[in-house]
Amino acid sequence: MRASRTIISAILTFSGTVFGQSTPRPVPCTVRPASASQQEQIFNTFVEEFYVKSDLFDAFTHVVSDYIQHNPNILDGNAATFDVLSARLSTSTPQILHLAFSAPYGWVHHKDGNSTAIVDVYRFNGTCIQEHWDVIQTVPANSTNPHPLF
Ligand SMILES: *[C@@H]1O[C@H](CO)[C@@H](O)[C@H](O)[C@H]1NC(C)=O
Ligand SMILES: *[C@@H]1O[C@H](CO)[C@@H](O)[C@H](O)[C@H]1NC(C)=O
Ligand SMILES: *[C@@H]1O[C@H](CO)[C@@H](O)[C@H](O)[C@H]1NC(C)=O
């Protein structure tokens, strides 16, 4: 009886409400020591899950619960970012333009739709993603330079 109530409350803890539906949340990453090459492998897995497969759930198992978020429109924490992105992601799949990793930082330069360029920067802490910054640029109506933004 006591055990089953604990399980139910654990399930409730990892769920949020998006558009009135209960969406399960991923279990956040637990920080363990990792070498630079292990971090790079985890980063590549995260990029594949997040940007290629749009598998937000698996991607956010690599993110700590106390995620430091520098995007001004999203609060700190794995759950806050997961909730915002899971409400958004279905609209478009990003196209990766450049990708780099230099421990503990990983960068993804990508194209969102045809009008927005984004650079996401992530910082690792051991096996987990701890912090995120992004820089977002929209194609201007009239460009001085005829080269495309992408
Ligand atoms: C981007 O432009 C291409 C080529 O014009 C078009 O086929 C595609 O549907 C556009 N994608 C979006 C998300 O608007
Ligand atoms: C890494 O994670 C541990 C455990 O949450 C935390 O105590 C530590 O401050 C973090 N270090 C960095 C550099 O983020
Ligand atoms: C872009 O250029 C056109 C034609 O010169 C002009 O009508 C329009 O106002 C410009 N748009 C912006 C956002 O500057």
mmCIF file of C-alpha atoms and ligand atoms in Angstrom:
data_model
loop_
_atom_site.group_PDB
_atom_site.id
_atom_site.type_symbol
_atom_site.label_atom_id
_atom_site.label_comp_id
_atom_site.label_asym_id
_atom_site.label_seq_id
_atom_site.Cartn_x
_atom_site.Cartn_y
_atom_site.Cartn_z
ATOM 1 C CA MET A 1 0.000 0.000 0.000
ATOM 2 C CA ARG A 2 2.673 2.449 1.076
ATOM 3 C CA ALA A 3 4.997 1.392 -1.766
ATOM 4 C CA SER A 4 2.325 1.830 -4.433
ATOM 5 C CA ARG A 5 1.422 5.305 -3.151
ATOM 6 C CA THR A 6 5.097 6.270 -3.388
ATOM 7 C CA ILE A 7 5.194 5.105 -7.004
ATOM 8 C CA ILE A 8 2.048 7.069 -7.867
ATOM 9 C CA SER A 9 3.397 10.248 -6.293
ATOM 10 C CA ALA A 10 6.691 9.759 -8.193
ATOM 11 C CA ILE A 11 4.757 9.509 -11.470
ATOM 12 C CA LEU A 12 2.770 12.641 -10.614
ATOM 13 C CA THR A 13 5.978 14.510 -9.799
ATOM 14 C CA PHE A 14 7.302 13.910 -13.321
ATOM 15 C CA SER A 15 4.210 15.041 -15.196
ATOM 16 C CA GLY A 16 3.045 18.433 -16.333
ATOM 17 C CA THR A 17 -0.005 19.840 -18.022
ATOM 18 C CA VAL A 18 0.244 20.975 -21.633
ATOM 19 C CA PHE A 19 -2.976 22.048 -23.320
ATOM 20 C CA GLY A 20 -5.001 20.356 -20.579
ATOM 21 C CA GLN A 21 -3.352 16.966 -21.169
ATOM 22 C CA SER A 22 -1.050 15.281 -18.723
ATOM 23 C CA THR A 23 2.358 14.805 -20.361
ATOM 24 C CA PRO A 24 4.977 12.610 -18.698
ATOM 25 C CA ARG A 25 8.258 14.387 -17.997
ATOM 26 C CA PRO A 26 11.678 12.780 -18.388
ATOM 27 C CA VAL A 27 13.668 11.831 -15.286
ATOM 28 C CA PRO A 28 16.470 14.451 -15.113
ATOM 29 C CA CYS A 29 20.140 13.538 -15.495
ATOM 30 C CA THR A 30 22.232 12.692 -12.402
ATOM 31 C CA VAL A 31 25.714 14.231 -12.592
ATOM 32 C CA ARG A 32 28.518 11.650 -12.720
ATOM 33 C CA PRO A 33 32.156 12.243 -13.684
ATOM 34 C CA ALA A 34 32.810 12.112 -17.458
ATOM 35 C CA SER A 35 35.830 12.597 -19.719
ATOM 36 C CA ALA A 36 35.758 15.116 -22.575
ATOM 37 C CA SER A 37 35.202 12.329 -25.119
ATOM 38 C CA GLN A 38 32.348 10.840 -23.052
ATOM 39 C CA GLN A 39 30.763 14.299 -22.897
ATOM 40 C CA GLU A 40 31.111 14.634 -26.676
ATOM 41 C CA GLN A 41 29.372 11.265 -27.186
ATOM 42 C CA ILE A 42 26.524 12.293 -24.882
ATOM 43 C CA PHE A 43 26.278 15.638 -26.687
ATOM 44 C CA ASN A 44 26.020 13.891 -30.075
ATOM 45 C CA THR A 45 23.298 11.614 -28.691
ATOM 46 C CA PHE A 46 21.439 14.639 -27.300
ATOM 47 C CA VAL A 47 21.707 16.477 -30.645
ATOM 48 C CA GLU A 48 20.428 13.422 -32.543
ATOM 49 C CA GLU A 49 17.473 13.036 -30.163
ATOM 50 C CA PHE A 50 16.604 16.708 -29.895
ATOM 51 C CA TYR A 51 17.325 18.223 -33.339
ATOM 52 C CA VAL A 52 17.076 15.208 -35.682
ATOM 53 C CA LYS A 53 14.393 12.983 -34.130
ATOM 54 C CA SER A 54 12.508 15.732 -32.236
ATOM 55 C CA ASP A 55 12.538 13.282 -29.323
ATOM 56 C CA LEU A 56 12.379 15.828 -26.560
ATOM 57 C CA PHE A 57 11.657 13.224 -23.895
ATOM 58 C CA ASP A 58 14.872 11.229 -24.435
ATOM 59 C CA ALA A 59 16.878 14.418 -25.062
ATOM 60 C CA PHE A 60 15.916 15.881 -21.691
ATOM 61 C CA THR A 61 17.097 12.801 -19.790
ATOM 62 C CA HIS A 62 20.581 14.330 -20.450
ATOM 63 C CA VAL A 63 19.617 17.598 -18.720
ATOM 64 C CA VAL A 64 19.955 18.170 -14.943
ATOM 65 C CA SER A 65 16.900 19.104 -12.860
ATOM 66 C CA ASP A 66 18.471 22.475 -11.896
ATOM 67 C CA TYR A 67 19.121 23.450 -15.547
ATOM 68 C CA ILE A 68 20.383 27.035 -15.845
ATOM 69 C CA GLN A 69 18.407 28.638 -18.674
ATOM 70 C CA HIS A 70 19.549 31.934 -20.248
ATOM 71 C CA ASN A 71 16.708 32.152 -22.772
ATOM 72 C CA PRO A 72 14.790 35.087 -21.262
ATOM 73 C CA ASN A 73 11.387 33.568 -22.080
ATOM 74 C CA ILE A 74 11.854 30.313 -20.154
ATOM 75 C CA LEU A 75 12.390 29.736 -16.431
ATOM 76 C CA ASP A 76 15.280 27.697 -14.989
ATOM 77 C CA GLY A 77 14.942 23.933 -14.533
ATOM 78 C CA ASN A 78 14.583 20.873 -16.753
ATOM 79 C CA ALA A 79 10.788 20.771 -16.301
ATOM 80 C CA ALA A 80 10.206 24.428 -17.288
ATOM 81 C CA THR A 81 12.150 24.068 -20.562
ATOM 82 C CA PHE A 82 10.646 20.658 -21.303
ATOM 83 C CA ASP A 83 7.107 22.012 -20.863
ATOM 84 C CA VAL A 84 7.701 25.058 -23.090
ATOM 85 C CA LEU A 85 9.440 23.071 -25.840
ATOM 86 C CA SER A 86 6.985 20.170 -25.846
ATOM 87 C CA ALA A 87 4.180 22.660 -26.473
ATOM 88 C CA ARG A 88 6.177 24.150 -29.381
ATOM 89 C CA LEU A 89 8.228 21.469 -31.114
ATOM 90 C CA SER A 90 5.557 19.926 -33.343
ATOM 91 C CA THR A 91 5.504 23.000 -35.652
ATOM 92 C CA SER A 92 8.890 22.535 -37.388
ATOM 93 C CA THR A 93 11.979 20.332 -37.425
ATOM 94 C CA PRO A 94 15.211 22.339 -37.267
ATOM 95 C CA GLN A 95 17.953 21.888 -39.855
ATOM 96 C CA ILE A 96 21.459 21.667 -38.362
ATOM 97 C CA LEU A 97 23.985 23.896 -40.140
ATOM 98 C CA HIS A 98 27.054 23.608 -37.895
ATOM 99 C CA LEU A 99 27.908 21.564 -34.857
ATOM 100 C CA ALA A 100 30.942 21.695 -32.563
ATOM 101 C CA PHE A 101 32.047 20.389 -29.184
ATOM 102 C CA SER A 102 34.912 21.571 -27.022
ATOM 103 C CA ALA A 103 34.484 20.266 -23.466
ATOM 104 C CA PRO A 104 32.529 21.291 -21.529
ATOM 105 C CA TYR A 105 30.727 23.321 -24.267
ATOM 106 C CA GLY A 106 28.692 22.193 -27.285
ATOM 107 C CA TRP A 107 27.267 24.462 -30.030
ATOM 108 C CA VAL A 108 24.491 23.863 -32.533
ATOM 109 C CA HIS A 109 23.868 26.414 -35.302
ATOM 110 C CA HIS A 110 20.534 25.636 -36.900
ATOM 111 C CA LYS A 111 17.790 26.932 -39.093
ATOM 112 C CA ASP A 112 14.258 27.059 -37.723
ATOM 113 C CA GLY A 113 11.771 27.253 -40.591
ATOM 114 C CA ASN A 114 13.073 29.532 -43.391
ATOM 115 C CA SER A 115 13.325 32.775 -41.498
ATOM 116 C CA THR A 116 15.233 32.185 -38.237
ATOM 117 C CA ALA A 117 18.858 31.297 -37.487
ATOM 118 C CA ILE A 118 19.614 30.024 -33.971
ATOM 119 C CA VAL A 119 22.818 29.174 -32.135
ATOM 120 C CA ASP A 120 22.329 27.037 -29.019
ATOM 121 C CA VAL A 121 25.261 26.751 -26.609
ATOM 122 C CA TYR A 122 25.245 24.060 -23.919
ATOM 123 C CA ARG A 123 27.571 23.541 -20.958
ATOM 124 C CA PHE A 124 28.174 20.070 -19.563
ATOM 125 C CA ASN A 125 28.691 19.148 -15.931
ATOM 126 C CA GLY A 126 30.063 15.580 -15.896
ATOM 127 C CA THR A 127 27.605 13.366 -17.808
ATOM 128 C CA CYS A 128 24.846 16.015 -17.891
ATOM 129 C CA ILE A 129 23.857 19.252 -19.606
ATOM 130 C CA GLN A 130 23.795 21.939 -16.904
ATOM 131 C CA GLU A 131 23.386 25.275 -18.724
ATOM 132 C CA HIS A 132 22.050 26.751 -21.983
ATOM 133 C CA TRP A 133 22.320 30.010 -23.928
ATOM 134 C CA ASP A 134 20.779 30.851 -27.290
ATOM 135 C CA VAL A 135 21.151 33.601 -29.872
ATOM 136 C CA ILE A 136 18.272 34.008 -32.307
ATOM 137 C CA GLN A 137 18.290 36.042 -35.559
ATOM 138 C CA THR A 138 15.425 36.566 -37.981
ATOM 139 C CA VAL A 139 15.994 37.275 -41.689
ATOM 140 C CA PRO A 140 15.436 41.026 -42.122
ATOM 141 C CA ALA A 141 12.883 42.314 -44.626
ATOM 142 C CA ASN A 142 15.629 44.114 -46.571
ATOM 143 C CA SER A 143 19.222 42.909 -46.373
ATOM 144 C CA THR A 144 22.237 44.978 -47.386
ATOM 145 C CA ASN A 145 24.157 41.800 -48.196
ATOM 146 C CA PRO A 146 22.516 39.510 -50.776
ATOM 147 C CA HIS A 147 24.043 36.320 -49.291
ATOM 148 C CA PRO A 148 21.377 34.235 -47.575
ATOM 149 C CA LEU A 149 21.441 34.116 -43.766
ATOM 150 C CA PHE A 150 21.960 30.339 -43.854
HETATM 151 C C1 LIG B 1 11.204 26.639 -46.798
HETATM 152 O O1 LIG B 1 11.400 26.915 -48.160
HETATM 153 C C2 LIG B 1 11.325 25.773 -48.990
HETATM 154 C C3 LIG B 1 11.715 26.170 -50.399
HETATM 155 O O2 LIG B 1 11.063 27.350 -50.793
HETATM 156 C C4 LIG B 1 9.924 25.174 -48.870
HETATM 157 O O3 LIG B 1 9.825 24.015 -49.668
HETATM 158 C C5 LIG B 1 9.637 24.813 -47.410
HETATM 159 O O4 LIG B 1 8.307 24.370 -47.273
HETATM 160 C C6 LIG B 1 9.847 26.019 -46.509
HETATM 161 N N1 LIG B 1 9.752 25.589 -45.119
HETATM 162 C C7 LIG B 1 9.063 26.253 -44.201
HETATM 163 C C8 LIG B 1 9.065 25.670 -42.815
HETATM 164 O O5 LIG B 1 8.447 27.293 -44.435
HETATM 165 C C1 LIG B 2 27.737 20.016 -11.087
HETATM 166 O O1 LIG B 2 26.671 19.349 -10.486
HETATM 167 C C2 LIG B 2 26.816 19.226 -9.061
HETATM 168 C C3 LIG B 2 25.642 18.374 -8.577
HETATM 169 O O2 LIG B 2 24.423 18.980 -8.899
HETATM 170 C C4 LIG B 2 26.834 20.617 -8.457
HETATM 171 O O3 LIG B 2 27.006 20.519 -7.074
HETATM 172 C C5 LIG B 2 27.961 21.436 -9.061
HETATM 173 O O4 LIG B 2 27.901 22.756 -8.596
HETATM 174 C C6 LIG B 2 27.869 21.445 -10.569
HETATM 175 N N1 LIG B 2 29.044 22.070 -11.128
HETATM 176 C C7 LIG B 2 29.000 22.940 -12.145
HETATM 177 C C8 LIG B 2 30.312 23.512 -12.560
HETATM 178 O O5 LIG B 2 27.969 23.262 -12.706
HETATM 179 C C1 LIG B 3 12.012 47.178 -47.572
HETATM 180 O O1 LIG B 3 12.167 47.808 -48.833
HETATM 181 C C2 LIG B 3 10.933 48.140 -49.454
HETATM 182 C C3 LIG B 3 11.222 48.680 -50.867
HETATM 183 O O2 LIG B 3 12.216 49.675 -50.834
HETATM 184 C C4 LIG B 3 10.183 49.129 -48.571
HETATM 185 O O3 LIG B 3 8.939 49.435 -49.154
HETATM 186 C C5 LIG B 3 9.967 48.535 -47.198
HETATM 187 O O4 LIG B 3 9.380 49.489 -46.339
HETATM 188 C C6 LIG B 3 11.281 48.066 -46.584
HETATM 189 N N1 LIG B 3 11.010 47.344 -45.346
HETATM 190 C C7 LIG B 3 11.696 47.566 -44.230
HETATM 191 C C8 LIG B 3 11.281 46.732 -43.042
HETATM 192 O O5 LIG B 3 12.623 48.350 -44.138
#
